[in-house]
């Protein structure tokens, strides 16, 4: 099955009346979230470490846990309206089919004074769940031996000092 990458196309598929198209939309949504069938927290860690060119053996992976969106810090400057629409359509699909919503990936900067949990992947999902007044499922990564390196790679988050739920939407 070919996955679609465009949030607009994924939304159209998820909202389709054709069950095959809806399933393709769901699988494509999962591909964008890096949470494919059978994946684990360790798979999300490997994805994040690959993107940051880190050794996953130097990162402690916590099992998924529900967190309030009000404590998750942004590592990007804005949200995209098309991606928020995609998340909303995926949420409706997931609610109707009883499948799992993919967790977001967060780095734990436990040595930082204020900004501790910084989103690596999942800003739009965090914002969406905040609007629902729900907690969101999070996989927290603790950078054990590469702490300073990982913190340096998230310099923007420490400069922004903005919660993900407060990001502007474009």
PDB file of N, CA and C in Angstrom, residues 69-154:
ATOM      1  N   UNK A  69      -1.074  18.518  28.202  1.00  0.00           N
ATOM      2  CA  UNK A  69      -0.451  19.275  27.113  1.00  0.00           C
ATOM      3  C   UNK A  69       0.113  20.609  27.607  1.00  0.00           C
ATOM      4  N   UNK A  70      -0.274  21.028  28.793  1.00  0.00           N
ATOM      5  CA  UNK A  70       0.146  22.330  29.316  1.00  0.00           C
ATOM      6  C   UNK A  70       1.585  22.347  29.821  1.00  0.00           C
ATOM      7  N   UNK A  71       2.280  21.215  29.743  1.00  0.00           N
ATOM      8  CA  UNK A  71       3.679  21.169  30.189  1.00  0.00           C
ATOM      9  C   UNK A  71       4.635  20.794  29.063  1.00  0.00           C
ATOM     10  N   UNK A  72       4.135  20.782  27.825  1.00  0.00           N
ATOM     11  CA  UNK A  72       4.942  20.368  26.682  1.00  0.00           C
ATOM     12  C   UNK A  72       5.400  21.588  25.899  1.00  0.00           C
ATOM     13  N   UNK A  73       6.703  21.749  25.793  1.00  0.00           N
ATOM     14  CA  UNK A  73       7.317  22.924  25.175  1.00  0.00           C
ATOM     15  C   UNK A  73       7.552  22.695  23.691  1.00  0.00           C
ATOM     16  N   UNK A  74       7.470  23.768  22.929  1.00  0.00           N
ATOM     17  CA  UNK A  74       7.607  23.725  21.475  1.00  0.00           C
ATOM     18  C   UNK A  74       9.072  23.766  21.050  1.00  0.00           C
ATOM     19  N   UNK A  75       9.359  23.046  19.981  1.00  0.00           N
ATOM     20  CA  UNK A  75      10.676  23.121  19.341  1.00  0.00           C
ATOM     21  C   UNK A  75      10.525  23.630  17.909  1.00  0.00           C
ATOM     22  N   UNK A  76       9.376  24.203  17.605  1.00  0.00           N
ATOM     23  CA  UNK A  76       9.140  24.841  16.313  1.00  0.00           C
ATOM     24  C   UNK A  76       8.348  26.115  16.567  1.00  0.00           C
ATOM     25  N   UNK A  77       8.270  26.964  15.555  1.00  0.00           N
ATOM     26  CA  UNK A  77       7.724  28.306  15.761  1.00  0.00           C
ATOM     27  C   UNK A  77       6.231  28.452  15.474  1.00  0.00           C
ATOM     28  N   UNK A  78       5.647  27.497  14.741  1.00  0.00           N
ATOM     29  CA  UNK A  78       4.243  27.648  14.362  1.00  0.00           C
ATOM     30  C   UNK A  78       3.614  26.300  14.055  1.00  0.00           C
ATOM     31  N   UNK A  79       2.296  26.318  13.931  1.00  0.00           N
ATOM     32  CA  UNK A  79       1.536  25.146  13.517  1.00  0.00           C
ATOM     33  C   UNK A  79       0.924  25.424  12.146  1.00  0.00           C
ATOM     34  N   UNK A  80       0.639  24.355  11.412  1.00  0.00           N
ATOM     35  CA  UNK A  80       0.043  24.487  10.084  1.00  0.00           C
ATOM     36  C   UNK A  80      -1.411  24.039  10.136  1.00  0.00           C
ATOM     37  N   UNK A  81      -2.299  24.883   9.630  1.00  0.00           N
ATOM     38  CA  UNK A  81      -3.733  24.598   9.651  1.00  0.00           C
ATOM     39  C   UNK A  81      -4.047  23.266   8.959  1.00  0.00           C
ATOM     40  N   UNK A  82      -3.338  22.959   7.860  1.00  0.00           N
ATOM     41  CA  UNK A  82      -3.594  21.713   7.132  1.00  0.00           C
ATOM     42  C   UNK A  82      -3.273  20.490   7.993  1.00  0.00           C
ATOM     43  N   UNK A  83      -2.215  20.584   8.776  1.00  0.00           N
ATOM     44  CA  UNK A  83      -1.853  19.457   9.642  1.00  0.00           C
ATOM     45  C   UNK A  83      -2.851  19.310  10.785  1.00  0.00           C
ATOM     46  N   UNK A  84      -3.352  20.427  11.296  1.00  0.00           N
ATOM     47  CA  UNK A  84      -4.367  20.341  12.353  1.00  0.00           C
ATOM     48  C   UNK A  84      -5.646  19.698  11.827  1.00  0.00           C
ATOM     49  N   UNK A  85      -6.029  20.022  10.592  1.00  0.00           N
ATOM     50  CA  UNK A  85      -7.205  19.385   9.974  1.00  0.00           C
ATOM     51  C   UNK A  85      -6.981  17.891   9.826  1.00  0.00           C
ATOM     52  N   UNK A  86      -5.765  17.519   9.436  1.00  0.00           N
ATOM     53  CA  UNK A  86      -5.432  16.101   9.285  1.00  0.00           C
ATOM     54  C   UNK A  86      -5.546  15.380  10.629  1.00  0.00           C
ATOM     55  N   UNK A  87      -5.029  15.975  11.696  1.00  0.00           N
ATOM     56  CA  UNK A  87      -5.092  15.363  13.018  1.00  0.00           C
ATOM     57  C   UNK A  87      -6.552  15.203  13.453  1.00  0.00           C
ATOM     58  N   UNK A  88      -7.366  16.210  13.195  1.00  0.00           N
ATOM     59  CA  UNK A  88      -8.788  16.129  13.562  1.00  0.00           C
ATOM     60  C   UNK A  88      -9.487  15.001  12.806  1.00  0.00           C
ATOM     61  N   UNK A  89      -9.227  14.873  11.517  1.00  0.00           N
ATOM     62  CA  UNK A  89      -9.827  13.795  10.727  1.00  0.00           C
ATOM     63  C   UNK A  89      -9.327  12.431  11.207  1.00  0.00           C
ATOM     64  N   UNK A  90      -8.048  12.344  11.521  1.00  0.00           N
ATOM     65  CA  UNK A  90      -7.496  11.079  12.034  1.00  0.00           C
ATOM     66  C   UNK A  90      -8.134  10.731  13.373  1.00  0.00           C
ATOM     67  N   UNK A  91      -8.337  11.718  14.213  1.00  0.00           N
ATOM     68  CA  UNK A  91      -8.971  11.480  15.511  1.00  0.00           C
ATOM     69  C   UNK A  91     -10.377  10.903  15.320  1.00  0.00           C
ATOM     70  N   UNK A  92     -11.146  11.482  14.404  1.00  0.00           N
ATOM     71  CA  UNK A  92     -12.498  10.963  14.137  1.00  0.00           C
ATOM     72  C   UNK A  92     -12.436   9.522  13.637  1.00  0.00           C
ATOM     73  N   UNK A  93     -11.490   9.246  12.720  1.00  0.00           N
ATOM     74  CA  UNK A  93     -11.335   7.888  12.212  1.00  0.00           C
ATOM     75  C   UNK A  93     -11.009   6.936  13.355  1.00  0.00           C
ATOM     76  N   UNK A  94     -10.078   7.329  14.190  1.00  0.00           N
ATOM     77  CA  UNK A  94      -9.625   6.486  15.304  1.00  0.00           C
ATOM     78  C   UNK A  94     -10.758   6.237  16.286  1.00  0.00           C
ATOM     79  N   UNK A  95     -11.537   7.276  16.588  1.00  0.00           N
ATOM     80  CA  UNK A  95     -12.674   7.119  17.493  1.00  0.00           C
ATOM     81  C   UNK A  95     -13.707   6.151  16.918  1.00  0.00           C
ATOM     82  N   UNK A  96     -13.950   6.218  15.619  1.00  0.00           N
ATOM     83  CA  UNK A  96     -14.946   5.351  14.972  1.00  0.00           C
ATOM     84  C   UNK A  96     -14.475   3.917  14.807  1.00  0.00           C
ATOM     85  N   UNK A  97     -13.160   3.705  14.786  1.00  0.00           N
ATOM     86  CA  UNK A  97     -12.632   2.363  14.528  1.00  0.00           C
ATOM     87  C   UNK A  97     -11.972   1.730  15.752  1.00  0.00           C
ATOM     88  N   UNK A  98     -11.931   2.438  16.849  1.00  0.00           N
ATOM     89  CA  UNK A  98     -11.385   1.863  18.080  1.00  0.00           C
ATOM     90  C   UNK A  98      -9.912   1.511  18.002  1.00  0.00           C
ATOM     91  N   UNK A  99      -9.176   2.205  17.162  1.00  0.00           N
ATOM     92  CA  UNK A  99      -7.742   1.963  17.070  1.00  0.00           C
ATOM     93  C   UNK A  99      -7.005   2.998  17.912  1.00  0.00           C
ATOM     94  N   UNK A 100      -5.727   2.792  18.058  1.00  0.00           N
ATOM     95  CA  UNK A 100      -4.919   3.616  18.942  1.00  0.00           C
ATOM     96  C   UNK A 100      -4.444   4.898  18.258  1.00  0.00           C
ATOM     97  N   UNK A 101      -4.449   5.990  19.026  1.00  0.00           N
ATOM     98  CA  UNK A 101      -3.895   7.244  18.531  1.00  0.00           C
ATOM     99  C   UNK A 101      -2.400   7.220  18.797  1.00  0.00           C
ATOM    100  N   UNK A 102      -1.578   7.583  17.807  1.00  0.00           N
ATOM    101  CA  UNK A 102      -0.122   7.485  17.993  1.00  0.00           C
ATOM    102  C   UNK A 102       0.399   8.466  19.048  1.00  0.00           C
ATOM    103  N   UNK A 103       1.355   8.016  19.851  1.00  0.00           N
ATOM    104  CA  UNK A 103       1.937   8.907  20.861  1.00  0.00           C
ATOM    105  C   UNK A 103       2.852   9.947  20.226  1.00  0.00           C
ATOM    106  N   UNK A 104       3.090  11.015  20.963  1.00  0.00           N
ATOM    107  CA  UNK A 104       4.051  12.006  20.511  1.00  0.00           C
ATOM    108  C   UNK A 104       5.390  11.716  21.180  1.00  0.00           C
ATOM    109  N   UNK A 105       6.443  12.293  20.641  1.00  0.00           N
ATOM    110  CA  UNK A 105       7.801  12.054  21.132  1.00  0.00           C
ATOM    111  C   UNK A 105       8.319  13.336  21.780  1.00  0.00           C
ATOM    112  N   UNK A 106       8.808  13.194  23.002  1.00  0.00           N
ATOM    113  CA  UNK A 106       9.257  14.338  23.794  1.00  0.00           C
ATOM    114  C   UNK A 106      10.622  14.016  24.404  1.00  0.00           C
ATOM    115  N   UNK A 107      11.495  15.011  24.437  1.00  0.00           N
ATOM    116  CA  UNK A 107      12.785  14.891  25.117  1.00  0.00           C
ATOM    117  C   UNK A 107      12.664  15.483  26.517  1.00  0.00           C
ATOM    118  N   UNK A 108      13.211  14.798  27.489  1.00  0.00           N
ATOM    119  CA  UNK A 108      13.196  15.263  28.875  1.00  0.00           C
ATOM    120  C   UNK A 108      14.525  15.954  29.181  1.00  0.00           C
ATOM    121  N   UNK A 109      14.484  17.272  29.273  1.00  0.00           N
ATOM    122  CA  UNK A 109      15.673  18.039  29.645  1.00  0.00           C
ATOM    123  C   UNK A 109      15.629  18.272  31.150  1.00  0.00           C
ATOM    124  N   UNK A 110      15.907  17.202  31.870  1.00  0.00           N
ATOM    125  CA  UNK A 110      15.759  17.166  33.331  1.00  0.00           C
ATOM    126  C   UNK A 110      16.728  18.092  34.046  1.00  0.00           C
ATOM    127  N   UNK A 111      17.780  18.558  33.389  1.00  0.00           N
ATOM    128  CA  UNK A 111      18.716  19.477  34.025  1.00  0.00           C
ATOM    129  C   UNK A 111      18.329  20.940  33.806  1.00  0.00           C
ATOM    130  N   UNK A 112      17.378  21.190  32.925  1.00  0.00           N
ATOM    131  CA  UNK A 112      16.970  22.567  32.632  1.00  0.00           C
ATOM    132  C   UNK A 112      16.126  23.109  33.782  1.00  0.00           C
ATOM    133  N   UNK A 113      16.206  24.417  33.994  1.00  0.00           N
ATOM    134  CA  UNK A 113      15.500  25.000  35.126  1.00  0.00           C
ATOM    135  C   UNK A 113      13.987  25.067  34.911  1.00  0.00           C
ATOM    136  N   UNK A 114      13.535  25.417  33.722  1.00  0.00           N
ATOM    137  CA  UNK A 114      12.100  25.585  33.501  1.00  0.00           C
ATOM    138  C   UNK A 114      11.564  24.695  32.384  1.00  0.00           C
ATOM    139  N   UNK A 115      12.228  24.725  31.252  1.00  0.00           N
ATOM    140  CA  UNK A 115      11.758  23.970  30.091  1.00  0.00           C
ATOM    141  C   UNK A 115      12.290  22.543  30.211  1.00  0.00           C
ATOM    142  N   UNK A 116      11.392  21.621  30.505  1.00  0.00           N
ATOM    143  CA  UNK A 116      11.827  20.242  30.732  1.00  0.00           C
ATOM    144  C   UNK A 116      11.424  19.306  29.593  1.00  0.00           C
ATOM    145  N   UNK A 117      10.151  19.274  29.237  1.00  0.00           N
ATOM    146  CA  UNK A 117       9.645  18.342  28.236  1.00  0.00           C
ATOM    147  C   UNK A 117       9.430  19.068  26.908  1.00  0.00           C
ATOM    148  N   UNK A 118      10.330  18.805  25.955  1.00  0.00           N
ATOM    149  CA  UNK A 118      10.313  19.487  24.657  1.00  0.00           C
ATOM    150  C   UNK A 118       9.889  18.495  23.579  1.00  0.00           C
ATOM    151  N   UNK A 119       8.903  18.901  22.793  1.00  0.00           N
ATOM    152  CA  UNK A 119       8.362  18.018  21.753  1.00  0.00           C
ATOM    153  C   UNK A 119       9.351  17.878  20.601  1.00  0.00           C
ATOM    154  N   UNK A 120       9.610  16.634  20.248  1.00  0.00           N
ATOM    155  CA  UNK A 120      10.400  16.314  19.052  1.00  0.00           C
ATOM    156  C   UNK A 120       9.443  16.153  17.865  1.00  0.00           C
ATOM    157  N   UNK A 121       8.378  15.396  18.078  1.00  0.00           N
ATOM    158  CA  UNK A 121       7.407  15.123  17.018  1.00  0.00           C
ATOM    159  C   UNK A 121       6.024  15.038  17.648  1.00  0.00           C
ATOM    160  N   UNK A 122       5.106  15.906  17.192  1.00  0.00           N
ATOM    161  CA  UNK A 122       3.740  15.830  17.702  1.00  0.00           C
ATOM    162  C   UNK A 122       3.153  17.148  18.154  1.00  0.00           C
ATOM    163  N   UNK A 123       3.694  18.258  17.704  1.00  0.00           N
ATOM    164  CA  UNK A 123       3.169  19.573  18.099  1.00  0.00           C
ATOM    165  C   UNK A 123       1.678  19.718  17.777  1.00  0.00           C
ATOM    166  N   UNK A 124       1.283  19.288  16.587  1.00  0.00           N
ATOM    167  CA  UNK A 124      -0.109  19.438  16.164  1.00  0.00           C
ATOM    168  C   UNK A 124      -1.031  18.536  16.989  1.00  0.00           C
ATOM    169  N   UNK A 125      -0.575  17.330  17.298  1.00  0.00           N
ATOM    170  CA  UNK A 125      -1.379  16.436  18.130  1.00  0.00           C
ATOM    171  C   UNK A 125      -1.521  16.993  19.540  1.00  0.00           C
ATOM    172  N   UNK A 126      -0.461  17.583  20.076  1.00  0.00           N
ATOM    173  CA  UNK A 126      -0.534  18.179  21.416  1.00  0.00           C
ATOM    174  C   UNK A 126      -1.543  19.327  21.428  1.00  0.00           C
ATOM    175  N   UNK A 127      -1.481  20.184  20.423  1.00  0.00           N
ATOM    176  CA  UNK A 127      -2.415  21.312  20.338  1.00  0.00           C
ATOM    177  C   UNK A 127      -3.849  20.808  20.234  1.00  0.00           C
ATOM    178  N   UNK A 128      -4.061  19.798  19.388  1.00  0.00           N
ATOM    179  CA  UNK A 128      -5.406  19.246  19.188  1.00  0.00           C
ATOM    180  C   UNK A 128      -5.959  18.674  20.497  1.00  0.00           C
ATOM    181  N   UNK A 129      -5.158  17.892  21.198  1.00  0.00           N
ATOM    182  CA  UNK A 129      -5.635  17.292  22.450  1.00  0.00           C
ATOM    183  C   UNK A 129      -5.851  18.350  23.525  1.00  0.00           C
ATOM    184  N   UNK A 130      -5.090  19.410  23.493  1.00  0.00           N
ATOM    185  CA  UNK A 130      -5.324  20.505  24.422  1.00  0.00           C
ATOM    186  C   UNK A 130      -6.710  21.115  24.177  1.00  0.00           C
ATOM    187  N   UNK A 131      -7.070  21.297  22.907  1.00  0.00           N
ATOM    188  CA  UNK A 131      -8.385  21.852  22.587  1.00  0.00           C
ATOM    189  C   UNK A 131      -9.521  20.940  23.029  1.00  0.00           C
ATOM    190  N   UNK A 132      -9.261  19.640  23.062  1.00  0.00           N
ATOM    191  CA  UNK A 132     -10.258  18.689  23.555  1.00  0.00           C
ATOM    192  C   UNK A 132     -10.281  18.644  25.092  1.00  0.00           C
ATOM    193  N   UNK A 133      -9.312  19.305  25.705  1.00  0.00           N
ATOM    194  CA  UNK A 133      -9.126  19.262  27.167  1.00  0.00           C
ATOM    195  C   UNK A 133      -8.793  17.843  27.634  1.00  0.00           C
ATOM    196  N   UNK A 134      -8.011  17.142  26.796  1.00  0.00           N
ATOM    197  CA  UNK A 134      -7.569  15.778  27.092  1.00  0.00           C
ATOM    198  C   UNK A 134      -6.062  15.771  27.300  1.00  0.00           C
ATOM    199  N   UNK A 135      -5.603  14.731  27.974  1.00  0.00           N
ATOM    200  CA  UNK A 135      -4.172  14.468  28.037  1.00  0.00           C
ATOM    201  C   UNK A 135      -3.774  13.778  26.734  1.00  0.00           C
ATOM    202  N   UNK A 136      -2.489  13.748  26.464  1.00  0.00           N
ATOM    203  CA  UNK A 136      -1.989  13.133  25.244  1.00  0.00           C
ATOM    204  C   UNK A 136      -0.974  12.052  25.627  1.00  0.00           C
ATOM    205  N   UNK A 137      -0.959  10.979  24.832  1.00  0.00           N
ATOM    206  CA  UNK A 137      -0.003   9.900  25.082  1.00  0.00           C
ATOM    207  C   UNK A 137       1.374  10.331  24.591  1.00  0.00           C
ATOM    208  N   UNK A 138       2.382  10.194  25.463  1.00  0.00           N
ATOM    209  CA  UNK A 138       3.725  10.692  25.193  1.00  0.00           C
ATOM    210  C   UNK A 138       4.758   9.593  25.447  1.00  0.00           C
ATOM    211  N   UNK A 139       5.728   9.499  24.558  1.00  0.00           N
ATOM    212  CA  UNK A 139       6.927   8.695  24.797  1.00  0.00           C
ATOM    213  C   UNK A 139       8.026   9.695  25.145  1.00  0.00           C
ATOM    214  N   UNK A 140       8.547   9.588  26.361  1.00  0.00           N
ATOM    215  CA  UNK A 140       9.577  10.515  26.833  1.00  0.00           C
ATOM    216  C   UNK A 140      10.944   9.869  26.664  1.00  0.00           C
ATOM    217  N   UNK A 141      11.843  10.623  26.032  1.00  0.00           N
ATOM    218  CA  UNK A 141      13.217  10.171  25.823  1.00  0.00           C
ATOM    219  C   UNK A 141      14.133  10.949  26.756  1.00  0.00           C
ATOM    220  N   UNK A 142      14.966  10.233  27.503  1.00  0.00           N
ATOM    221  CA  UNK A 142      15.946  10.847  28.396  1.00  0.00           C
ATOM    222  C   UNK A 142      17.333  10.700  27.780  1.00  0.00           C
ATOM    223  N   UNK A 143      17.948  11.813  27.361  1.00  0.00           N
ATOM    224  CA  UNK A 143      19.285  11.740  26.755  1.00  0.00           C
ATOM    225  C   UNK A 143      20.345  11.568  27.842  1.00  0.00           C
ATOM    226  N   UNK A 144      20.694  10.345  28.133  1.00  0.00           N
ATOM    227  CA  UNK A 144      21.577  10.055  29.257  1.00  0.00           C
ATOM    228  C   UNK A 144      23.006  10.555  29.026  1.00  0.00           C
ATOM    229  N   UNK A 145      23.732   9.985  28.076  1.00  0.00           N
ATOM    230  CA  UNK A 145      25.138  10.370  27.927  1.00  0.00           C
ATOM    231  C   UNK A 145      25.358  11.491  26.911  1.00  0.00           C
ATOM    232  N   UNK A 146      24.347  11.822  26.110  1.00  0.00           N
ATOM    233  CA  UNK A 146      24.481  12.888  25.115  1.00  0.00           C
ATOM    234  C   UNK A 146      23.648  14.111  25.492  1.00  0.00           C
ATOM    235  N   UNK A 147      23.416  14.311  26.778  1.00  0.00           N
ATOM    236  CA  UNK A 147      22.491  15.347  27.237  1.00  0.00           C
ATOM    237  C   UNK A 147      22.813  16.717  26.635  1.00  0.00           C
ATOM    238  N   UNK A 148      24.046  17.186  26.790  1.00  0.00           N
ATOM    239  CA  UNK A 148      24.418  18.527  26.314  1.00  0.00           C
ATOM    240  C   UNK A 148      24.264  18.642  24.804  1.00  0.00           C
ATOM    241  N   UNK A 149      24.591  17.575  24.078  1.00  0.00           N
ATOM    242  CA  UNK A 149      24.458  17.574  22.625  1.00  0.00           C
ATOM    243  C   UNK A 149      22.993  17.684  22.214  1.00  0.00           C
ATOM    244  N   UNK A 150      22.133  16.913  22.854  1.00  0.00           N
ATOM    245  CA  UNK A 150      20.709  16.953  22.520  1.00  0.00           C
ATOM    246  C   UNK A 150      20.128  18.320  22.891  1.00  0.00           C
ATOM    247  N   UNK A 151      20.486  18.835  24.051  1.00  0.00           N
ATOM    248  CA  UNK A 151      19.995  20.154  24.453  1.00  0.00           C
ATOM    249  C   UNK A 151      20.423  21.224  23.443  1.00  0.00           C
ATOM    250  N   UNK A 152      21.643  21.129  22.959  1.00  0.00           N
ATOM    251  CA  UNK A 152      22.127  22.094  21.964  1.00  0.00           C
ATOM    252  C   UNK A 152      21.320  22.012  20.669  1.00  0.00           C
ATOM    253  N   UNK A 153      20.900  20.816  20.300  1.00  0.00           N
ATOM    254  CA  UNK A 153      20.116  20.638  19.072  1.00  0.00           C
ATOM    255  C   UNK A 153      18.699  21.210  19.214  1.00  0.00           C
ATOM    256  N   UNK A 154      18.265  21.398  20.448  1.00  0.00           N
ATOM    257  CA  UNK A 154      16.944  21.977  20.699  1.00  0.00           C
ATOM    258  C   UNK A 154      17.063  23.411  21.201  1.00  0.00           C
TER     259      UNK A 154
END
